[in-house]
Amino acid sequence: MSRPTSPIPPGRPPSRRGALTPTLIVVALVVVGFIFFANVWTDVLWYQQLGYFEVFLTENLSRILIFLAGFALMFAAVFFAIRIAYRARPVYAPDSEMRDNLNRYQAQLEPVRRVVMVGLPILFGLFAGSAAASQWQKVLLFINQQPFGKEDPLFKLDISFYVMTLPFLGFITGFLISVVVVAGIAGILTHYLYGSIRLMERGVFTSRAAQIHLAVTGATFLILLGVSFWLDRYSALQSNGGRWAGALYTDVNAVIPTKAILAVAAVLVAILFIVAAVIGRWRLPVIGTAMLVITSILAGGVYPWVIQQFQVRPSEQTLEKDYIERNIQSTRAAYGLDQIQVDRYNATNTANTGALAPDAQTTANIRLLDPNLISDAFAQLEQYRPYYQFPKSLNVDRYEIDGKIQDTVIAVRELNPVNVATNQQGWLNQHVVYTHGYGVVAAKGNKFTVDGKPEFLQSGIPSTGVLGNDSTYQPRIYFGENSPEYSIVGAPAGATPREQDRPSGKEGEADNQYTFEGNGGPNVGTFFNKILYSIKFQSSDLLLSDGVNPESQILYDRNPRERVEKVAPYLTVDGNAYPAVVDGRVKWIVDGYTTSQYYPYSQQAQLSAATADSQTSAGRTVALPNSSVNYIRNSVKATVDAYDGAVTLYAWDDQDPILKAWQKVYPTSLKPYSEMSGDVMSHVRYPEDLFKVQRELLGRYHVTEPGSFYQAKDVWSVPNDPTVSTDVKQPPFYMSLQMPDQKAPAFQLTSSYIPQIVNGTARNVLYGFLAADSDAGNQKGVKSDNYGKLRLLQIPPEIQVPGPGQAQNKFNSDPTVSQALNLLRQGASEVLNGNLLTLPVGGGILYVQPVYLKSTGETSYPTLQRVLVAFGDKVGFAPTLDGALKQLFGGDSGAAAGDSANTGRTPATPGETPPVSAGAQADLKAALEAANAAIKAGQTALAGGDFAAYGEEQKKLAAALQKALDAEGKIPAPAPGATPAPEATPSATPSPSAAN
């Protein structure tokens, strides 16, 4: 007997393809698993180092348990539905043709039947578990809920039921309905596949087992549907489908009663399904189901529509009055507007002499530095090295200096490793050498130097100034808004420092080196941790470099906002973190909000839209997420140490029920604000994004009478920012301001209102002015009673006070101002309008706008050259705010501005012609003639195509204009009503409107 020929050639080993594939799969799974482990374990190390492992553990344990519960429910339901249907399969099928088809399907499925019967439930279980785990916050809030101490006006239930219980019940009900539907479909398909359900000529054949299975599934579904209908009664109070939020007349009198009827009907039909399963007759449940569908259409849709169209619409204002009132009261309470102080402000448009005397302290603190424009000035004057940077928008804060509160514009000198020389941008320099920024830079908000530069309070390298020096505060910035992705810091004692610290203070000396001495990140010195972080950051250099030593720490997730978001995942974080020098450190102060979208009868607001303004559109502040809320509280103040990244969370609004619930979830992560130091307390301020949400809602909800609210005839809008070309809202401004009912100025966050903007147009007259008190005091753990107090000044419409847009238009159209600004623009110099501040002083509304000049060139930066002011119909324009106010108020404003000590043009007394400096006049005349000659020569060169000559003439023009400005600053300006001296520059004269 011959043997078959072997397909394998002699001398060749047998193929091992069969073993190779499983091996590759196992290796791939191991690699993926280790990468997953690396990311998880590095998170564990990060949270442990920061002291918030409780947060990581609680959140992930909750997610895992909820995932397992969701997975188990879906898996069990689908698995047993399939298994029961399979076991109930008939042995014989009467229809041979049908049997043949089913046999073919069954034969194809049989080899993998066991895998499918387990695999499908696992697959659906994974989807269900993932969906359930994403709802972990609802589950934890439900378990740890706290009462609000307020009841809804309809069902008289505590608000916590709607905010913390109802969302959880809705999630559970919806999830269980999904489980029943998926399991039901799986059971039906299995019954069909194995012949328990068949389509026949006489109809549908179902076996007894299939009937019972379907009946139980249908009954369970209907019971859950009935529960859903019942919960919908309460959800009506959270509705935003009508003109006003909450349950309105139709909801209360039609929708809610019919939901109750449908809930009872669904349960009754479910009982009919159970009865049918017992007795085997399906007529009643089929009829009941049809009746339920018809009832849901008629009672749930047609009946409410009829009530709305034929009963409510003809008498809507009368019938909806009580429900509108509920909406007003609940919305104001949910957004913290119910305690707002509203005062009538009979503003005058007459700029009387000495009118600012009662507001002398406010006038002295009027901010002239625009934090959005002077970043370039900070950079050119204080950057020192290309590897440093300042943010695009600086921050406004206040410090006590010599016993007085001084408004400041402040920023930190952060690292910018991208600007390191190209030949030095290796891994070692990027992550080991260049690791941190250095120092705080702060300037007085109300003053500037004679040549228009910021007047610094804190500056230089080493850091010096009234805020401290290297020996009194830690100036190094390892954690900031523009820090590198990660840095390796730290070294054994005695090791040679490798970190670039700061430039030397003396010429010719080498730059200083430094070694990080804090506890700022997980240890990365062990071989195992090196591997983990090499995988996390996909860097082999981290594993192999000699820059990593046994004492090395790795700093990452360094943005203050992101750090707070990670340790407090239940918070919505304000878009603007700001630095402050407190307790010998630089600390970022971050505001956190607890929010909800379930507060009954409260109007919803979209965070991204409500907080959008010219700041967010320009990317200067971070926009909030595109989510809707109808309840918000500034419940947490957080600090992030700029040196070691330590995060401290303070329970600021300790009466907020949502925060109380999260404190039960995370009992050790939040500190009471009583532990906040007086130094930190003195720099706490009212948060911008909360204020922007509140001002948006207040545009409608300042009206509290339902009839007027219904008519919407007194709706206000936030004015567009007149200093930008696009139609975006004006941002709020921080300033020290004394409101009419206050005895002293306070640090305030302010905004204004004009009539409602419809289709992009509105009458730009001022209707309201809103201020939020931002002074929390300076005592440890003691919050000022006035902090957070909202004050609204309502201006009677008949007074016709110009709004910000009108004020800007007056500035732009005033002939004297226009002529002077055109002079400044010569030579391709750019005139930049600073922020337009609105102040309720002098019995009326004062507008103040600094004007900056920026010349051409890479190293140019804006310098403050003029100040525009307006009051009523009058305009003032001078090199200083003090001079402009004197023009505006008849030669004597009654108060000295912060820049009154600046040398420059000072108006004389009314009607008097000031003496003229002949030398200054001659210098001015010569400079203007030189500028005119340069303009003409430049135009000639440009026409002839000689661009080199044109460039030279532009340089001459810029130099001549600077000489003109210097000479003009030495000439006293004529007072309103005086006759200008011969040859005086036009800009030295007040505008005609100011002189009348």
Coordinates of C-alpha atoms in Angstrom, one line a residue, residues 448-972:
F448 CA 1.5 105.8 33.0
T449 CA 4.9 107.4 32.4
V450 CA 5.2 110.6 30.4
D451 CA 6.1 108.8 27.3
G452 CA 3.0 106.5 27.5
K453 CA 4.7 103.4 29.1
P454 CA 3.2 101.4 32.0
E455 CA 4.4 102.6 35.4
F456 CA 5.6 99.3 36.9
L457 CA 5.0 98.3 40.5
Q458 CA 6.8 95.0 40.1
S459 CA 9.4 94.3 37.4
G460 CA 12.8 93.2 36.5
I461 CA 15.1 90.2 36.8
P462 CA 15.7 89.6 39.6
S463 CA 12.1 90.4 40.5
T464 CA 11.8 93.6 42.5
G465 CA 9.1 96.0 43.5
V466 CA 6.4 96.7 46.1
L467 CA 5.0 93.1 45.8
G468 CA 8.3 91.6 47.0
N469 CA 11.6 90.2 45.8
D470 CA 13.4 86.9 45.5
S471 CA 13.8 86.7 49.2
T472 CA 10.1 87.5 50.1
Y473 CA 8.3 85.5 47.4
Q474 CA 9.0 82.5 45.1
P475 CA 9.2 84.0 41.6
R476 CA 9.6 80.8 39.6
I477 CA 6.7 79.8 37.4
Y478 CA 6.6 76.1 36.8
F479 CA 2.8 75.9 36.4
G480 CA 1.0 78.4 34.2
E481 CA -1.3 78.8 31.2
N482 CA 1.5 78.4 28.7
S483 CA 3.8 75.9 30.4
P484 CA 5.4 73.1 28.4
E485 CA 3.7 69.7 28.0
Y486 CA 6.1 68.2 30.6
S487 CA 9.4 68.9 32.3
I488 CA 11.9 66.8 34.2
V489 CA 13.1 68.6 37.3
G490 CA 14.9 67.8 40.6
A491 CA 18.2 66.3 41.4
P492 CA 20.2 64.7 44.3
A493 CA 21.7 67.1 46.8
G494 CA 24.9 68.6 45.6
A495 CA 24.3 67.9 41.9
T496 CA 25.1 70.5 39.4
P497 CA 22.0 72.5 38.5
R498 CA 20.8 72.0 34.9
E499 CA 17.7 74.2 34.7
Q500 CA 17.9 77.6 33.0
D501 CA 16.7 79.9 35.8
R502 CA 17.0 83.5 34.8
P503 CA 19.4 85.9 33.0
S504 CA 22.2 87.3 35.1
G505 CA 21.7 90.8 36.6
K506 CA 25.1 91.9 35.4
E507 CA 26.5 92.2 31.9
G508 CA 28.9 89.5 30.9
E509 CA 28.0 87.1 33.6
A510 CA 26.5 83.6 32.7
D511 CA 22.8 83.0 33.2
N512 CA 21.8 81.5 36.6
Q513 CA 21.0 77.8 36.8
Y514 CA 18.6 76.2 39.3
T515 CA 17.3 72.9 40.6
F516 CA 13.6 72.5 41.5
E517 CA 13.3 72.0 45.3
G518 CA 9.5 71.4 45.7
N519 CA 7.2 68.4 45.3
G520 CA 5.6 69.2 42.0
G521 CA 5.1 65.9 40.2
P522 CA 5.4 62.1 40.4
N523 CA 8.9 60.6 40.7
V524 CA 10.3 59.4 37.4
G525 CA 13.6 58.2 38.6
T526 CA 12.9 54.5 38.7
F527 CA 13.3 52.4 35.6
F528 CA 9.7 51.2 35.8
N529 CA 8.3 54.7 36.0
K530 CA 10.6 55.8 33.2
I531 CA 9.0 53.1 31.0
L532 CA 5.5 54.1 32.0
Y533 CA 6.1 57.8 31.2
S534 CA 8.0 57.0 28.0
I535 CA 4.9 55.3 26.9
K536 CA 2.6 58.0 28.1
F537 CA 4.5 60.8 26.3
Q538 CA 5.8 58.6 23.5
S539 CA 9.4 59.5 24.1
S540 CA 12.4 57.2 24.1
D541 CA 14.6 60.1 25.2
L542 CA 12.8 60.1 28.5
L543 CA 13.9 56.5 29.1
L544 CA 17.5 56.9 27.9
S545 CA 18.5 60.5 28.7
D546 CA 21.0 61.2 31.5
G547 CA 18.9 64.2 32.3
V548 CA 16.6 61.8 34.3
N549 CA 18.1 60.9 37.7
P550 CA 16.8 59.0 40.7
E551 CA 15.4 62.2 42.3
S552 CA 13.7 63.4 39.1
Q553 CA 10.1 64.5 39.1
I554 CA 8.0 64.9 36.0
L555 CA 5.7 67.9 35.8
Y556 CA 2.7 67.7 33.5
D557 CA -1.0 68.8 33.3
R558 CA 0.4 72.2 34.3
N559 CA -2.4 74.6 33.2
P560 CA -4.2 75.8 36.3
R561 CA -7.7 75.4 34.9
E562 CA -7.0 71.9 33.7
R563 CA -5.5 70.9 37.1
V564 CA -8.7 72.1 38.9
E565 CA -10.9 70.3 36.3
K566 CA -9.0 67.1 37.0
V567 CA -9.3 67.2 40.8
A568 CA -12.8 68.5 40.8
P569 CA -14.6 66.9 37.8
Y570 CA -18.0 68.0 39.0
L571 CA -17.1 71.7 38.4
T572 CA -17.4 74.0 35.4
V573 CA -14.3 76.1 35.6
D574 CA -14.2 79.8 34.8
G575 CA -12.4 80.7 31.5
N576 CA -10.0 83.2 33.1
A577 CA -7.5 82.1 35.8
Y578 CA -5.4 85.0 37.2
P579 CA -2.2 85.1 39.2
A580 CA -1.6 86.8 42.5
V581 CA 1.3 87.2 44.9
V582 CA 0.0 85.8 48.1
D583 CA 1.6 84.2 51.2
G584 CA 5.1 84.4 49.7
R585 CA 4.1 82.5 46.5
V586 CA 2.6 83.2 43.1
K587 CA -0.8 81.5 43.0
W588 CA -3.3 81.1 40.3
I589 CA -6.8 81.8 41.5
V590 CA -9.5 79.8 39.7
D591 CA -13.3 80.0 40.0
G592 CA -15.4 76.8 39.8
Y593 CA -19.1 76.5 39.3
T594 CA -21.7 73.9 40.3
T595 CA -24.4 73.9 37.6
S596 CA -27.6 72.0 36.8
Q597 CA -30.1 72.0 34.0
Y598 CA -32.9 70.5 36.1
Y599 CA -34.0 73.4 38.3
P600 CA -37.9 73.7 38.0
Y601 CA -39.4 76.7 36.2
S602 CA -35.9 78.2 35.6
Q603 CA -35.0 79.5 32.1
Q604 CA -32.1 77.7 30.5
A605 CA -29.0 79.5 29.2
Q606 CA -26.3 78.2 26.9
L607 CA -23.0 78.8 28.6
S608 CA -21.0 79.3 25.5
A609 CA -23.4 81.8 24.1
A610 CA -24.1 83.6 27.4
T611 CA -20.4 84.1 28.1
A612 CA -19.3 85.0 24.5
D613 CA -17.8 88.5 24.1
S614 CA -15.0 90.2 22.3
Q615 CA -12.5 88.5 24.7
T616 CA -13.6 85.0 23.9
S617 CA -13.9 85.7 20.2
A618 CA -10.3 87.0 20.2
G619 CA -9.1 83.9 22.1
R620 CA -8.0 86.0 25.1
T621 CA -10.1 83.9 27.5
V622 CA -11.2 80.3 27.3
A623 CA -14.8 79.9 26.1
L624 CA -17.1 77.8 28.3
P625 CA -18.5 74.5 27.0
N626 CA -21.5 74.4 24.7
S627 CA -23.9 73.1 27.4
S628 CA -27.2 74.4 28.8
V629 CA -27.8 75.2 32.5
N630 CA -30.6 76.7 34.5
Y631 CA -28.8 76.9 37.8
I632 CA -25.3 78.1 38.6
R633 CA -23.3 78.9 41.7
N634 CA -19.7 80.0 42.3
S635 CA -19.3 77.3 44.8
V636 CA -15.6 76.8 44.8
K637 CA -12.5 79.0 44.8
A638 CA -9.3 77.2 44.0
T639 CA -5.7 78.2 44.1
V640 CA -2.9 76.6 42.1
D641 CA 0.7 77.2 43.3
A642 CA 2.7 78.4 40.3
Y643 CA 5.9 76.8 41.8
D644 CA 4.9 73.3 42.8
G645 CA 1.4 73.0 41.3
A646 CA -0.3 72.3 44.6
V647 CA -4.1 72.7 44.2
T648 CA -6.3 73.8 47.1
L649 CA -10.1 73.8 46.8
Y650 CA -12.2 76.0 49.1
A651 CA -15.9 75.5 49.5
W652 CA -16.8 79.2 48.9
D653 CA -20.6 78.9 48.7
D654 CA -21.0 76.4 51.5
Q655 CA -24.8 76.8 51.4
D656 CA -25.0 75.4 47.9
P657 CA -26.9 72.0 48.1
I658 CA -25.1 70.6 45.0
L659 CA -21.7 71.4 46.6
K660 CA -22.8 69.9 49.9
A661 CA -23.7 66.7 48.0
W662 CA -20.2 66.6 46.4
Q663 CA -18.6 67.2 49.7
K664 CA -20.2 64.0 50.9
V665 CA -18.8 62.2 47.8
Y666 CA -15.4 63.7 48.3
P667 CA -15.2 64.4 52.1
T668 CA -11.5 65.3 52.2
S669 CA -10.9 67.2 48.9
L670 CA -12.5 70.5 49.8
K671 CA -11.5 72.9 52.6
P672 CA -13.9 75.3 54.2
Y673 CA -13.3 78.9 53.2
S674 CA -12.6 79.7 56.9
E675 CA -9.1 78.2 56.2
M676 CA -8.5 80.7 53.4
S677 CA -5.7 83.1 54.4
G678 CA -6.3 86.8 54.5
D679 CA -3.8 87.3 51.7
V680 CA -5.7 85.0 49.4
M681 CA -9.0 86.5 50.5
S682 CA -7.9 90.0 49.5
H683 CA -7.4 88.9 45.9
V684 CA -10.6 86.9 45.5
R685 CA -12.9 88.6 43.0
Y686 CA -16.3 88.1 41.5
P687 CA -15.9 85.6 38.6
E688 CA -16.4 86.9 35.0
D689 CA -18.3 84.0 33.5
L690 CA -20.9 83.9 36.3
F691 CA -21.3 87.6 35.9
K692 CA -21.8 87.3 32.1
V693 CA -24.4 84.6 32.6
Q694 CA -26.2 86.7 35.1
R695 CA -26.1 89.9 33.1
E696 CA -27.5 87.9 30.1
L697 CA -30.5 86.7 32.1
L698 CA -31.0 90.0 33.8
G699 CA -31.6 91.6 30.4
R700 CA -35.1 90.1 30.6
Y701 CA -35.5 89.2 34.3
H702 CA -35.0 92.7 35.7
V703 CA -38.7 92.9 35.0
T704 CA -40.6 91.2 37.9
E705 CA -44.2 92.1 37.0
P706 CA -45.8 89.3 34.9
G707 CA -47.8 91.6 32.7
S708 CA -44.8 93.7 31.7
F709 CA -42.6 90.6 31.3
Y710 CA -45.2 89.0 29.0
Q711 CA -45.2 92.1 26.8
A712 CA -41.4 92.1 26.6
K713 CA -41.4 95.9 26.1
D714 CA -38.5 96.5 28.5
V715 CA -36.0 93.9 27.4
W716 CA -32.3 95.0 27.5
S717 CA -29.2 93.8 25.7
V718 CA -25.6 93.9 26.5
P719 CA -24.0 96.4 24.1
N720 CA -21.6 95.3 21.4
D721 CA -18.0 96.2 21.9
P722 CA -17.5 99.4 20.0
T723 CA -13.7 99.0 19.9
V724 CA -13.9 96.0 17.5
S725 CA -15.2 95.7 14.0
T726 CA -17.4 92.6 14.6
D727 CA -20.8 92.5 16.4
V728 CA -19.7 90.8 19.7
K729 CA -20.7 91.7 23.2
Q730 CA -18.7 94.1 25.2
P731 CA -16.8 92.3 28.0
P732 CA -17.4 93.3 31.7
F733 CA -14.6 95.4 33.3
Y734 CA -13.0 95.2 36.7
M735 CA -12.4 98.6 38.4
S736 CA -12.5 100.3 41.7
L737 CA -15.8 102.1 41.8
Q738 CA -18.0 103.8 44.4
M739 CA -21.6 103.1 43.6
P740 CA -24.1 105.9 44.6
D741 CA -25.2 104.0 47.7
Q742 CA -21.6 103.2 48.9
K743 CA -19.5 105.2 51.2
A744 CA -16.2 104.2 49.7
P745 CA -15.0 102.6 46.5
A746 CA -14.9 98.8 46.1
F747 CA -13.4 96.6 43.6
Q748 CA -16.2 95.9 41.2
L749 CA -17.0 93.9 38.1
T750 CA -19.2 96.1 35.8
S751 CA -21.3 96.1 32.7
S752 CA -24.0 98.2 31.0
Y753 CA -27.3 97.7 29.2
I754 CA -29.0 99.2 26.2
P755 CA -32.4 98.5 24.7
Q756 CA -32.9 95.1 23.1
I757 CA -30.9 94.5 20.0
V758 CA -33.2 93.3 17.3
N759 CA -31.8 92.1 13.9
G760 CA -28.4 93.6 14.8
T761 CA -29.8 97.1 15.5
A762 CA -30.8 98.9 18.7
R763 CA -31.1 102.4 20.1
N764 CA -27.7 102.8 21.7
V765 CA -28.8 104.7 24.8
L766 CA -28.0 103.5 28.3
Y767 CA -30.8 101.8 30.3
G768 CA -28.9 100.1 33.1
F769 CA -25.6 99.7 34.8
L770 CA -24.7 96.5 36.7
A771 CA -21.9 96.1 39.3
A772 CA -20.9 93.1 41.3
D773 CA -19.0 93.8 44.5
S774 CA -15.7 91.9 44.4
D775 CA -14.2 92.8 47.7
A776 CA -14.2 89.8 50.0
G777 CA -12.1 91.5 52.7
N778 CA -8.6 90.7 53.9
Q779 CA -9.2 88.7 57.1
K780 CA -8.5 85.0 57.3
G781 CA -11.7 83.0 56.8
V782 CA -14.0 86.0 57.0
K783 CA -16.0 86.8 53.9
S784 CA -17.2 90.4 53.6
D785 CA -20.9 90.8 53.8
N786 CA -20.9 92.9 50.7
Y787 CA -19.0 90.4 48.5
G788 CA -21.1 89.3 45.6
K789 CA -23.7 92.0 46.1
L790 CA -25.3 92.9 42.7
R791 CA -26.3 96.5 42.3
L792 CA -28.4 97.6 39.3
L793 CA -28.8 101.2 38.4
Q794 CA -31.9 101.8 36.2
I795 CA -31.8 104.9 34.1
P796 CA -35.2 106.3 33.1
P797 CA -35.6 106.0 29.3
E798 CA -36.7 109.6 28.9
I799 CA -33.3 110.9 30.1
Q800 CA -31.6 109.6 26.9
V801 CA -28.1 108.9 28.3
P802 CA -25.7 108.0 25.4
G803 CA -24.7 104.3 25.4
P804 CA -21.2 103.0 24.7
G805 CA -21.8 102.9 20.9
Q806 CA -22.9 106.5 20.9
A807 CA -20.0 107.5 23.0
Q808 CA -17.6 105.8 20.6
N809 CA -19.3 107.4 17.7
K810 CA -18.9 110.8 19.3
F811 CA -15.2 110.2 19.7
N812 CA -14.8 109.1 16.1
S813 CA -16.8 111.9 14.6
D814 CA -15.5 114.8 16.8
P815 CA -13.6 117.1 14.4
T816 CA -10.9 118.0 16.9
V817 CA -10.3 114.4 18.0
S818 CA -10.4 113.2 14.4
Q819 CA -7.8 115.8 13.3
A820 CA -5.5 114.9 16.2
L821 CA -5.8 111.2 15.6
N822 CA -5.2 111.6 11.9
L823 CA -1.9 113.3 12.8
L824 CA -1.0 110.4 15.0
R825 CA -1.8 108.0 12.2
Q826 CA 0.7 109.5 9.8
G827 CA 3.7 107.4 9.0
A828 CA 1.8 104.1 9.0
S829 CA 1.5 104.4 12.8
E830 CA -1.5 102.6 14.2
V831 CA -4.0 104.2 16.6
L832 CA -5.5 101.7 18.9
N833 CA -8.7 102.4 20.9
G834 CA -8.5 101.0 24.4
N835 CA -11.3 99.6 26.4
L836 CA -14.3 101.9 26.8
L837 CA -15.1 102.2 30.5
T838 CA -18.5 103.2 31.8
L839 CA -18.7 104.9 35.2
P840 CA -21.7 106.3 37.0
V841 CA -20.0 109.4 38.5
G842 CA -20.7 113.1 38.7
G843 CA -24.4 112.4 38.8
G844 CA -24.4 111.0 35.3
I845 CA -22.4 108.6 33.1
L846 CA -18.8 109.1 32.3
Y847 CA -17.0 107.3 29.5
V848 CA -13.3 106.9 29.5
Q849 CA -11.1 105.5 26.7
P850 CA -7.4 105.4 26.5
V851 CA -5.8 105.9 23.1
Y852 CA -2.6 104.1 22.2
L853 CA -0.2 104.6 19.4
K854 CA 1.8 101.8 17.9
S855 CA 4.5 102.5 15.3
T856 CA 5.6 100.0 12.7
G857 CA 8.4 97.5 13.3
E858 CA 8.8 94.2 15.0
T859 CA 9.9 95.7 18.3
S860 CA 7.1 98.3 18.5
Y861 CA 4.5 98.3 21.2
P862 CA 1.5 100.5 22.1
T863 CA 2.1 103.6 24.2
L864 CA -0.7 105.5 25.8
Q865 CA -0.8 108.9 24.1
R866 CA -4.2 110.4 24.7
V867 CA -7.3 109.9 26.8
L868 CA -10.8 110.4 25.5
V869 CA -13.7 111.2 27.9
A870 CA -17.4 111.9 27.3
F871 CA -20.2 113.0 29.5
G872 CA -23.6 113.6 27.9
D873 CA -23.0 115.3 24.6
K874 CA -19.5 116.7 25.6
V875 CA -16.2 115.2 24.7
G876 CA -12.8 115.8 26.2
F877 CA -9.4 114.8 24.7
A878 CA -6.0 115.4 26.2
P879 CA -2.6 113.6 26.8
T880 CA -3.8 112.8 30.4
L881 CA -7.0 111.8 31.9
D882 CA -6.8 114.6 34.4
G883 CA -6.5 117.1 31.6
A884 CA -9.3 115.6 29.6
L885 CA -11.6 115.7 32.6
K886 CA -10.8 119.3 33.2
Q887 CA -11.7 120.1 29.6
L888 CA -14.9 118.2 30.0
F889 CA -16.0 119.8 33.3
G890 CA -15.4 123.4 32.6
G891 CA -11.7 123.6 33.6
D892 CA -12.3 121.9 37.0
S893 CA -13.6 118.4 37.4
G894 CA -13.6 118.5 41.1
A895 CA -11.2 115.6 41.4
A896 CA -7.7 114.6 40.5
A897 CA -7.2 111.6 38.2
G898 CA -4.4 109.1 38.8
D899 CA -2.2 110.6 36.2
S900 CA -2.5 114.2 37.4
A901 CA 1.2 114.3 38.4
N902 CA 2.3 113.5 34.8
T903 CA 4.1 116.4 33.2
G904 CA 2.2 117.6 30.2
R905 CA -0.4 119.9 29.1
T906 CA -2.6 121.1 31.9
P907 CA -5.6 123.3 31.1
A908 CA -5.7 126.7 32.8
T909 CA -8.6 128.2 34.6
P910 CA -11.8 128.9 32.5
G911 CA -11.5 131.9 30.1
E912 CA -7.8 132.3 30.6
T913 CA -5.2 132.0 27.9
P914 CA -2.2 130.0 29.2
P915 CA 1.3 131.2 28.6
V916 CA 2.9 129.6 25.6
S917 CA 6.5 128.3 25.6
A918 CA 8.1 129.8 22.6
G919 CA 10.7 127.1 22.4
A920 CA 8.2 124.3 22.5
Q921 CA 6.0 126.0 19.9
A922 CA 9.0 126.4 17.6
D923 CA 9.9 122.7 18.1
L924 CA 6.4 121.7 17.4
K925 CA 6.2 123.8 14.3
A926 CA 9.5 122.5 13.0
A927 CA 8.5 118.9 13.7
L928 CA 5.2 119.3 11.9
E929 CA 6.9 120.8 8.9
A930 CA 9.4 118.0 8.8
A931 CA 6.6 115.5 9.0
N932 CA 4.8 117.2 6.1
A933 CA 7.9 117.2 4.0
A934 CA 8.5 113.5 4.7
I935 CA 4.9 112.7 3.7
K936 CA 5.3 114.5 0.4
A937 CA 8.7 112.9 -0.3
G938 CA 7.4 109.5 0.5
Q939 CA 4.5 109.9 -1.8
T940 CA 6.8 111.0 -4.6
A941 CA 9.1 108.0 -4.0
L942 CA 6.2 105.6 -3.9
A943 CA 4.8 107.0 -7.2
G944 CA 8.2 106.4 -8.8
G945 CA 8.5 102.9 -7.5
D946 CA 11.4 103.7 -5.3
F947 CA 10.5 101.6 -2.2
A948 CA 13.9 102.0 -0.5
A949 CA 13.5 105.8 -0.6
Y950 CA 9.9 105.5 0.6
G951 CA 11.0 103.4 3.6
E952 CA 13.6 106.0 4.5
E953 CA 11.0 108.8 4.4
Q954 CA 8.7 106.8 6.6
K955 CA 11.4 106.5 9.2
K956 CA 11.9 110.3 9.0
L957 CA 8.1 110.8 9.3
A958 CA 8.0 108.6 12.5
A959 CA 10.9 110.5 14.0
A960 CA 9.2 113.9 13.2
L961 CA 5.9 112.8 14.7
Q962 CA 7.6 111.7 17.9
K963 CA 9.3 115.1 18.2
A964 CA 5.9 116.7 17.6
L965 CA 4.4 114.7 20.4
D966 CA 7.2 115.5 22.7
A967 CA 7.0 119.2 22.0
E968 CA 3.2 119.2 22.3
G969 CA 3.5 117.6 25.7
K970 CA 5.4 120.7 26.9
I971 CA 2.6 123.2 25.8
P972 CA -0.2 123.9 28.2

